[in-house]
Structures are given as C-alpha cells and as structure tokens.
mmCIF file with all atom_site columns, C-alpha atoms in Angstrom:
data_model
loop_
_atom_site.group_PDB
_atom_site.id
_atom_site.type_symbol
_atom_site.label_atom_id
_atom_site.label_alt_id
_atom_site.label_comp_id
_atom_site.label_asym_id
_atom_site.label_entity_id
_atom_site.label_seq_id
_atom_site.pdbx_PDB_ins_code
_atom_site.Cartn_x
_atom_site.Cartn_y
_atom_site.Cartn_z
_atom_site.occupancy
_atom_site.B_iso_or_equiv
_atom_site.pdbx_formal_charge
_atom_site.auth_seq_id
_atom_site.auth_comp_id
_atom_site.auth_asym_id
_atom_site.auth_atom_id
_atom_site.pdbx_PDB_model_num
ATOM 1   C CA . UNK G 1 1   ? -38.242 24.555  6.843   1.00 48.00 ? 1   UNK G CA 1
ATOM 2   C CA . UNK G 1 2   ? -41.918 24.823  7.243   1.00 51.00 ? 2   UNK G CA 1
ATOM 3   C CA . UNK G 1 3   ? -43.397 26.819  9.897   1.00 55.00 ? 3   UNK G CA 1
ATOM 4   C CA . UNK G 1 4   ? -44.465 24.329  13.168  1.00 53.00 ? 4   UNK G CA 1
ATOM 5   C CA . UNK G 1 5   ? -48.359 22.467  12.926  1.00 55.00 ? 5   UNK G CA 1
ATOM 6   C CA . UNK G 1 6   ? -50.374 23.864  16.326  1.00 55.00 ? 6   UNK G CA 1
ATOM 7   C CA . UNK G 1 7   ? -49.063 20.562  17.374  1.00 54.00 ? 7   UNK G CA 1
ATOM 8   C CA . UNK G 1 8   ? -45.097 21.879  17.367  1.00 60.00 ? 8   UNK G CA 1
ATOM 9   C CA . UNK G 1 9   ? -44.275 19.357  14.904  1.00 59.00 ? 9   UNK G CA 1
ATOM 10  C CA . UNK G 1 10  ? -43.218 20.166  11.361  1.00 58.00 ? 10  UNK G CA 1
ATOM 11  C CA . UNK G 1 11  ? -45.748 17.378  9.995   1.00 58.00 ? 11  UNK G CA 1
ATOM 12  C CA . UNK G 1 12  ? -48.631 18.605  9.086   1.00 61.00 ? 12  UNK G CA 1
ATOM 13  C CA . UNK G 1 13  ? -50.460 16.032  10.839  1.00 65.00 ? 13  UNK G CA 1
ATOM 14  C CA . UNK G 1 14  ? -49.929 13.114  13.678  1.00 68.00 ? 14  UNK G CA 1
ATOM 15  C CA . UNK G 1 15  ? -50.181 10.172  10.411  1.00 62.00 ? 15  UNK G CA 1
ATOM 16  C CA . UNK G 1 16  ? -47.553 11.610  8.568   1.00 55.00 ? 16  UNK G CA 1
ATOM 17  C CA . UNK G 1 17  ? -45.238 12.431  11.842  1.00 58.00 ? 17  UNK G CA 1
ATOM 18  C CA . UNK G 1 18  ? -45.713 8.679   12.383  1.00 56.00 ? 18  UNK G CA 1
ATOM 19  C CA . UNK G 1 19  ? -45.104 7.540   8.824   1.00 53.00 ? 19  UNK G CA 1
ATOM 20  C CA . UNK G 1 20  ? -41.968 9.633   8.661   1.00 51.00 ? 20  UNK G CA 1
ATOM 21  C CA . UNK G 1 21  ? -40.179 8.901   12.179  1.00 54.00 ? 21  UNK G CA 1
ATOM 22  C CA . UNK G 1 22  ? -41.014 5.179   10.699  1.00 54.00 ? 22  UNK G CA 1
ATOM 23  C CA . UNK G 1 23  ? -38.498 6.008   7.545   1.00 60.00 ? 23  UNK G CA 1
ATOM 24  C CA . UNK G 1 24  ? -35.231 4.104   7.834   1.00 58.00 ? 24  UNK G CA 1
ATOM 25  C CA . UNK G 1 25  ? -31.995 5.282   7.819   1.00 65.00 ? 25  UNK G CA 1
ATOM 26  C CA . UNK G 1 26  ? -30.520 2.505   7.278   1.00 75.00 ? 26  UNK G CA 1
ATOM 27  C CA . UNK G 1 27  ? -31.027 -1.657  7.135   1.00 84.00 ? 27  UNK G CA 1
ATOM 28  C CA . UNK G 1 28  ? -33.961 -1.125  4.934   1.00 91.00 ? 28  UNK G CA 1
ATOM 29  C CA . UNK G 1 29  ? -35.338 -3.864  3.014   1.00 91.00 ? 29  UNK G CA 1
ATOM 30  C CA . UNK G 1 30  ? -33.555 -3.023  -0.491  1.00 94.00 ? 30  UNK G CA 1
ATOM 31  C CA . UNK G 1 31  ? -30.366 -2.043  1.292   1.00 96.00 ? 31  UNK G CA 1
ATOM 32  C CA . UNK G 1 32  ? -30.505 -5.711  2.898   1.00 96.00 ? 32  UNK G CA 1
ATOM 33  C CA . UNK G 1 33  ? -31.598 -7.251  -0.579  1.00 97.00 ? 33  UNK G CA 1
ATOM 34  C CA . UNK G 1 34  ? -28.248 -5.576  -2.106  1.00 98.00 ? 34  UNK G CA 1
ATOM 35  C CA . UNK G 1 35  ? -26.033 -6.134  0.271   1.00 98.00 ? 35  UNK G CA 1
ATOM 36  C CA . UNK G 1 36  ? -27.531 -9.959  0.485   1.00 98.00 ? 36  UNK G CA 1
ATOM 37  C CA . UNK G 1 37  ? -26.293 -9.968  -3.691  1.00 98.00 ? 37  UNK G CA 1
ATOM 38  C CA . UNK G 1 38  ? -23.227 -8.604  -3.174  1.00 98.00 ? 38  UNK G CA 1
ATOM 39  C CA . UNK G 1 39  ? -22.458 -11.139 -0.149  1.00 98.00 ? 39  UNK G CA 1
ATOM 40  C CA . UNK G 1 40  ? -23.476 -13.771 -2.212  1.00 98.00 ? 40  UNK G CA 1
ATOM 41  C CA . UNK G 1 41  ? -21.377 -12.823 -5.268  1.00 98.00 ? 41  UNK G CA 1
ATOM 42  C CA . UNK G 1 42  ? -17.955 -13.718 -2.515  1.00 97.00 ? 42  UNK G CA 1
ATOM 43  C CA . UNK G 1 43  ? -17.577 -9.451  -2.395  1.00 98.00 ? 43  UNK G CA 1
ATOM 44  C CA . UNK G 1 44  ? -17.219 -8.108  1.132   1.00 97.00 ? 44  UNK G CA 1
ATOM 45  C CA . UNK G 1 45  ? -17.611 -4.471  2.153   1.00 98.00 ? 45  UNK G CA 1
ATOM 46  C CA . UNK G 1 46  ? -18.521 -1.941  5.180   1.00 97.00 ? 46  UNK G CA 1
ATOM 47  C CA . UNK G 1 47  ? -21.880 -1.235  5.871   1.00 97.00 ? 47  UNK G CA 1
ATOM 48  C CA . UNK G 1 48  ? -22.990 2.906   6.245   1.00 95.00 ? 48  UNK G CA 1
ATOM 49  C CA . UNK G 1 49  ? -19.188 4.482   6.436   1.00 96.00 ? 49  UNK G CA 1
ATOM 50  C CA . UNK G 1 50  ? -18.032 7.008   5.178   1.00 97.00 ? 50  UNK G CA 1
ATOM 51  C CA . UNK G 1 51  ? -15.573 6.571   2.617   1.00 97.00 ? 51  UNK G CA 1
ATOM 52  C CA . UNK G 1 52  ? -13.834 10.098  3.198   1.00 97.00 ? 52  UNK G CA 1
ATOM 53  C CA . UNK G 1 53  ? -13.527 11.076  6.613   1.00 95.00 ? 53  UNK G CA 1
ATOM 54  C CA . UNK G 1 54  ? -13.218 14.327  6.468   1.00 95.00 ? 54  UNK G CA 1
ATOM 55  C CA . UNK G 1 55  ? -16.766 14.430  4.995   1.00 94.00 ? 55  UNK G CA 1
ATOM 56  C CA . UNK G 1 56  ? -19.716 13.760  6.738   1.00 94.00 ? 56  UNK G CA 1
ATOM 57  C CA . UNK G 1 57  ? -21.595 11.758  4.468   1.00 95.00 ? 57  UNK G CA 1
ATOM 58  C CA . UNK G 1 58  ? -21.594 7.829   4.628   1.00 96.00 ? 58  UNK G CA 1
ATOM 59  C CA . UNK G 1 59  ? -21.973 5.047   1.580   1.00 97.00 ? 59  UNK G CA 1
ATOM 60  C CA . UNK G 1 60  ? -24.236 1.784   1.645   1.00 97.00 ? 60  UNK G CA 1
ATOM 61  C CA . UNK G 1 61  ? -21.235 -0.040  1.011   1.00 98.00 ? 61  UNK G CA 1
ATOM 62  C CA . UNK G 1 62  ? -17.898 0.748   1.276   1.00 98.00 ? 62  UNK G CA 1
ATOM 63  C CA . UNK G 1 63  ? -14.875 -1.405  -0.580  1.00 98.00 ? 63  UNK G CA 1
ATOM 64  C CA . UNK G 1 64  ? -11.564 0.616   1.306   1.00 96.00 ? 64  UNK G CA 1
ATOM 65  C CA . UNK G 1 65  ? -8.872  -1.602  -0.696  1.00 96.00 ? 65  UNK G CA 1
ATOM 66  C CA . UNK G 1 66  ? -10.558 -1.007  -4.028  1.00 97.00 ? 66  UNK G CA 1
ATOM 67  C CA . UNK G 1 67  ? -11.990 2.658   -3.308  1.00 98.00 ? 67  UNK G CA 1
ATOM 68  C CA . UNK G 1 68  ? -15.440 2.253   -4.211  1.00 98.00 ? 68  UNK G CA 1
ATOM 69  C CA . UNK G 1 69  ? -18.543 3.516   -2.544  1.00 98.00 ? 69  UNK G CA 1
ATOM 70  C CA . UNK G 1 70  ? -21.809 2.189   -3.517  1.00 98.00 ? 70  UNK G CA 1
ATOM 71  C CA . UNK G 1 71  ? -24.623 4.480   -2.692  1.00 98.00 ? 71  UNK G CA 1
ATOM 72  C CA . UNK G 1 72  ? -28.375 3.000   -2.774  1.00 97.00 ? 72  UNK G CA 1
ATOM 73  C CA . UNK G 1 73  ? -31.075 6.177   -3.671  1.00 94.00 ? 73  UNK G CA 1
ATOM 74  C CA . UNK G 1 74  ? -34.587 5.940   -2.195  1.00 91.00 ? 74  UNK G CA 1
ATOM 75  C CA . UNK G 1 75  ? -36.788 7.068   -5.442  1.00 88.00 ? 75  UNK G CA 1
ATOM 76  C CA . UNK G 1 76  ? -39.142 9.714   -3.211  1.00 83.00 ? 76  UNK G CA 1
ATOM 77  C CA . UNK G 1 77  ? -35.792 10.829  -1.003  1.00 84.00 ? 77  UNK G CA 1
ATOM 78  C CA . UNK G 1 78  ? -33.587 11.655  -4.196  1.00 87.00 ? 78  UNK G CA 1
ATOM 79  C CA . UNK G 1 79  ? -36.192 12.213  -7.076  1.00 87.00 ? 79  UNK G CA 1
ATOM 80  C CA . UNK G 1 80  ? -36.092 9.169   -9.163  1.00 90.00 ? 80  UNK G CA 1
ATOM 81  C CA . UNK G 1 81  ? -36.862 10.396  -12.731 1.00 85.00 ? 81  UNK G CA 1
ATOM 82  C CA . UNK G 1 82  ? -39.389 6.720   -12.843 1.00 88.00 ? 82  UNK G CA 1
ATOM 83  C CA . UNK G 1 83  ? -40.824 6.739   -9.748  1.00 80.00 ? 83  UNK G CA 1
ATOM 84  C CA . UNK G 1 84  ? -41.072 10.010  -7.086  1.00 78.00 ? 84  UNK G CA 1
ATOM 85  C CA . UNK G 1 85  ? -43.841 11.178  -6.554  1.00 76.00 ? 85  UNK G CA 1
ATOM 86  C CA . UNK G 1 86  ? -44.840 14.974  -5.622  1.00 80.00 ? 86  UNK G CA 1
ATOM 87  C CA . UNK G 1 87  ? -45.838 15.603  -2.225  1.00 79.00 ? 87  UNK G CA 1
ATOM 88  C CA . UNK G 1 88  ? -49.491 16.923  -2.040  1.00 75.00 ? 88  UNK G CA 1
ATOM 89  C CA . UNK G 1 89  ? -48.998 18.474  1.655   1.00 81.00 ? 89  UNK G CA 1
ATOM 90  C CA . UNK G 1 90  ? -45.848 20.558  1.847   1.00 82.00 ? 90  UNK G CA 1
ATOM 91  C CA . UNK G 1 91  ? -44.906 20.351  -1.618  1.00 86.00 ? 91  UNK G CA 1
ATOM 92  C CA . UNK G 1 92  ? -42.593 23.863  -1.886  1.00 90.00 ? 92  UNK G CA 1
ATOM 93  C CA . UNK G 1 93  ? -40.964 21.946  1.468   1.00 89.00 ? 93  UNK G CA 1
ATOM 94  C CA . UNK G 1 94  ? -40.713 18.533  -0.356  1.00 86.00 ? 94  UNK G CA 1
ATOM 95  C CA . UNK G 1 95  ? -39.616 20.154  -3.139  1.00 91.00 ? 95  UNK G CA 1
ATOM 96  C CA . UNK G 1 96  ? -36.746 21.861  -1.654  1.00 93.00 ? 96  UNK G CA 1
ATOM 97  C CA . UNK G 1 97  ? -35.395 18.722  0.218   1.00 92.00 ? 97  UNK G CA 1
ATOM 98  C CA . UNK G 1 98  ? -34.960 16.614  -2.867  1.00 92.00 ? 98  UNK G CA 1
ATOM 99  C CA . UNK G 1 99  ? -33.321 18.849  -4.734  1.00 95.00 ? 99  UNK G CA 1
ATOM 100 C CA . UNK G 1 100 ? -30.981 19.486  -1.797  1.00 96.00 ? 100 UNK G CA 1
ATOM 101 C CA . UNK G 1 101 ? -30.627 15.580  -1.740  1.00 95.00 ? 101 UNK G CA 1
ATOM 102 C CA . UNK G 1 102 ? -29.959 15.539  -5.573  1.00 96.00 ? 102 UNK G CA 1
ATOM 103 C CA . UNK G 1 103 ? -27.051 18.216  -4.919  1.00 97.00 ? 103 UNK G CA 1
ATOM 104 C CA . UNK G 1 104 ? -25.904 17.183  -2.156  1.00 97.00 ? 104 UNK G CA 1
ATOM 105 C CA . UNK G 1 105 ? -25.288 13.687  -3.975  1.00 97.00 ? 105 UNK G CA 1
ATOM 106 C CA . UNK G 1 106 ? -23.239 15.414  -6.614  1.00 98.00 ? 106 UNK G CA 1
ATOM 107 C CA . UNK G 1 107 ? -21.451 17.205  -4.581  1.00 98.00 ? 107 UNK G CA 1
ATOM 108 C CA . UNK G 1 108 ? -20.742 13.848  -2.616  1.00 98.00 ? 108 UNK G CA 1
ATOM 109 C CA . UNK G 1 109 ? -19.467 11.824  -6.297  1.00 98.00 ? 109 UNK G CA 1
ATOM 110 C CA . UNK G 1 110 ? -17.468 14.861  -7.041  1.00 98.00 ? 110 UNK G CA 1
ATOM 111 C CA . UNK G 1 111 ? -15.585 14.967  -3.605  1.00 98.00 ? 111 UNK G CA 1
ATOM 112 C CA . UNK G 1 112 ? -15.226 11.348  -3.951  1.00 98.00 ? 112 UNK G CA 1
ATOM 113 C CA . UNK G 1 113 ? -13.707 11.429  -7.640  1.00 98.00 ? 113 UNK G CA 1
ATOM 114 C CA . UNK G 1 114 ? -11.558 13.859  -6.760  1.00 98.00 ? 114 UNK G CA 1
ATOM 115 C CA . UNK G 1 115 ? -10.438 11.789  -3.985  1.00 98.00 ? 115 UNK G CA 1
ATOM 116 C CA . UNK G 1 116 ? -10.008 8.825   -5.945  1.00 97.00 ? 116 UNK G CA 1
ATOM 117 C CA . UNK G 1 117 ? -12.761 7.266   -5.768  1.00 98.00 ? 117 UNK G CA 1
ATOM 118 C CA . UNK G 1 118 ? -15.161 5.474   -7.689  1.00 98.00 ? 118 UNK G CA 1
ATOM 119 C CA . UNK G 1 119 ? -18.795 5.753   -6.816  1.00 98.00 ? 119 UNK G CA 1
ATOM 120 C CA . UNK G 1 120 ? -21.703 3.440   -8.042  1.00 98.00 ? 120 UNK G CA 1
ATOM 121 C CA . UNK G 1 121 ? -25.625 4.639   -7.252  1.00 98.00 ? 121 UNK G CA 1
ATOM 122 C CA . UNK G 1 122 ? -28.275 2.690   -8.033  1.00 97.00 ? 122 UNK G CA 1
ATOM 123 C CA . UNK G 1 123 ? -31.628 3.211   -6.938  1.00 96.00 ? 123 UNK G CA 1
ATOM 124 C CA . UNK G 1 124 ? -33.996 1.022   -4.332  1.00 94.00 ? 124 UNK G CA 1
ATOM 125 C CA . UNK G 1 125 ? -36.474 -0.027  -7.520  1.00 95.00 ? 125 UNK G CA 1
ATOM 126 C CA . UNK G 1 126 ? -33.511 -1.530  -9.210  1.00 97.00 ? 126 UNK G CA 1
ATOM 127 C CA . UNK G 1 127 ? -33.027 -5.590  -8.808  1.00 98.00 ? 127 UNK G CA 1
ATOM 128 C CA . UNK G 1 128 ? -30.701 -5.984  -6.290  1.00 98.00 ? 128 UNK G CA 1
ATOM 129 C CA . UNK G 1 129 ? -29.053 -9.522  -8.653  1.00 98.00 ? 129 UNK G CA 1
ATOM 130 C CA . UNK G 1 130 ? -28.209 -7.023  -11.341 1.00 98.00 ? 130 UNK G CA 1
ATOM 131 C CA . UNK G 1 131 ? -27.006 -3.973  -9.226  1.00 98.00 ? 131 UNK G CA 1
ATOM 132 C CA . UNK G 1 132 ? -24.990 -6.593  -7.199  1.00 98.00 ? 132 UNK G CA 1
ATOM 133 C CA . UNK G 1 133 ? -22.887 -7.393  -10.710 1.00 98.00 ? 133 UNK G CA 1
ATOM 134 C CA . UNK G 1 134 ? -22.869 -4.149  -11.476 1.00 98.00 ? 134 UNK G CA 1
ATOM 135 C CA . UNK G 1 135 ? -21.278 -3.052  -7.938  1.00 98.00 ? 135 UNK G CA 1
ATOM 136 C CA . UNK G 1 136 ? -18.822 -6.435  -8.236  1.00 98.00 ? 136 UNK G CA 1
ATOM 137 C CA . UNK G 1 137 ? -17.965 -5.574  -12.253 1.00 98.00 ? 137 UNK G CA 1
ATOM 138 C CA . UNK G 1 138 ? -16.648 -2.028  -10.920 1.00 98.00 ? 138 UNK G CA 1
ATOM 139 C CA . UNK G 1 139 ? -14.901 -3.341  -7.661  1.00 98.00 ? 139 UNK G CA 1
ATOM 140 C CA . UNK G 1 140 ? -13.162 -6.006  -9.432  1.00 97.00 ? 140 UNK G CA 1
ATOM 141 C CA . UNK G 1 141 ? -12.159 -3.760  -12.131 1.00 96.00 ? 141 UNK G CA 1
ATOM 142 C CA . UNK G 1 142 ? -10.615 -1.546  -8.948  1.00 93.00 ? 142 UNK G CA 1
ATOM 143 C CA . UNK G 1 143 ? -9.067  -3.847  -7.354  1.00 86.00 ? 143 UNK G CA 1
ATOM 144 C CA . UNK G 1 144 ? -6.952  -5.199  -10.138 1.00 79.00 ? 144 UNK G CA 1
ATOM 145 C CA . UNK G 1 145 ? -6.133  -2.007  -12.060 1.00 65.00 ? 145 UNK G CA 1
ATOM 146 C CA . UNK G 1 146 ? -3.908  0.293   -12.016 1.00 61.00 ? 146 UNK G CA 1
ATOM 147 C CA . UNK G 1 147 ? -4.599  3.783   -9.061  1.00 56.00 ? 147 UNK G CA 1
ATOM 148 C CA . UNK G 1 148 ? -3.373  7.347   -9.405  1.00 59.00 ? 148 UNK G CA 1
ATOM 149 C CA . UNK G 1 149 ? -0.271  7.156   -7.215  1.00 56.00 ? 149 UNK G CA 1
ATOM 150 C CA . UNK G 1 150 ? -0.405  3.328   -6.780  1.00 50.00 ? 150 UNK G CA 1
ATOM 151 C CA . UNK G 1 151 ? 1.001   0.605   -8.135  1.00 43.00 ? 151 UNK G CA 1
#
C-alpha cells in the first residue's frame, strides 16, 4: 500500500479521495442494467451473496437451485484487456491491485468449480440484453441437467 499523502490519506490528492469513496460497491448502473435483463428474461436470482459460504467473496447474481454465480467485472477494477486504463498517479500501486483482483477472481472460479459450481463473468462494457441470454442459456442448461451427486 502506498505510503500516506501529508493529508493521511492514501490518495494522492483530495479529487481523487472523492472520486474513489464515490466508487460503488454495488447497485451500479451496469449491475442494475443486467440484473434488469435477466429479470426481464422470467430468471430470478440473489443479489451480492456469496455463493460459498465458507468464502468470503460474493457474486452479482446468485442462482442457489441451479449453482451458478454470475460475476459482473468493472474494466479499470479487473484489467479489461479492451478497456483499462493505466493509472498515471500511483501506477506500481494500481498496478498491484488489479492483478490481485485478476487472481483473486481465479482463485474465486476455481473454488467455485470445485464446489460445483458454474461461474459466468462478463464485464460492465458488455450489453447487458446479450450477457442476460448468456447468464439464462447457462442457468437453464443447470437447472435441467444432470449434477455431480444429484439426480
């Protein structure tokens, strides 16, 4: 983490403090655009659960019955190969955080395939229509085939 500003914050200046206590967890516009899609396609879900828990790390959208956890990647938060863009203040710190993101989120479909699970990420530039069929195609798919151990 980099050292504190003269200001004790970690930002290296009051604007981007502001900008980033501004960032969403969760409810953000393409999370709400997605979830809107899937609604619409007759699919219902939980919102920001986590699918194992065990493991502190929580989905978009959760289907339980069907075991599928939808994940929605910001493009600057988890290094979209199209869009993120390089930090120009604190770039070694930047740096550092989205690859811990990008393992972290392999670490996360790993424990979840292990688990049984299917996991579906799309990112926030996507269009929410097609990652909506995308996200039903896979949970209907789940919910009607055959599971390890199931019937």
């Amino acid at each position: 983490m980099p050292a504190a500003q003269p200001n004790g914050s970690w930002a290296s200046s009051p604007g981007v403090r502001a900008s980033m206590r501004s960032n969403r967890g969760r409810d953000t516009g393409p999370e709400l655009a997605l979830r809107r899609a899937v609604h619409a396609l007759g699919l219902r879900y939980r919102v920001n659960t986590r699918p194992l828990k065990q493991v502190r790390r929580t989905a978009d959208l959760v289907f339980t019955k069907a075991k599928v956890a939808v994940f929605l990647d910001g493009c600057f938060w988890h290094g979209c190969p199209e869009h993120h863009t390089v930090a120009v203040t604190n770039s070694e710190f930047w740096a550092t955080k989205v690859e811990t993101n990008r393992r972290r989120d392999r670490d996360t479909d790993q424990r979840l395939h292990d688990a049984g699970w299917t996991v579906v990420r799309v990112w926030e530039h996507d269009d929410p229509h097609t990652s909506a069929k995308q996200v039903e195609s896979v949970v209907r798919a789940r919910a009607v085939g055959p599971r390890p151990g199931g019937t």
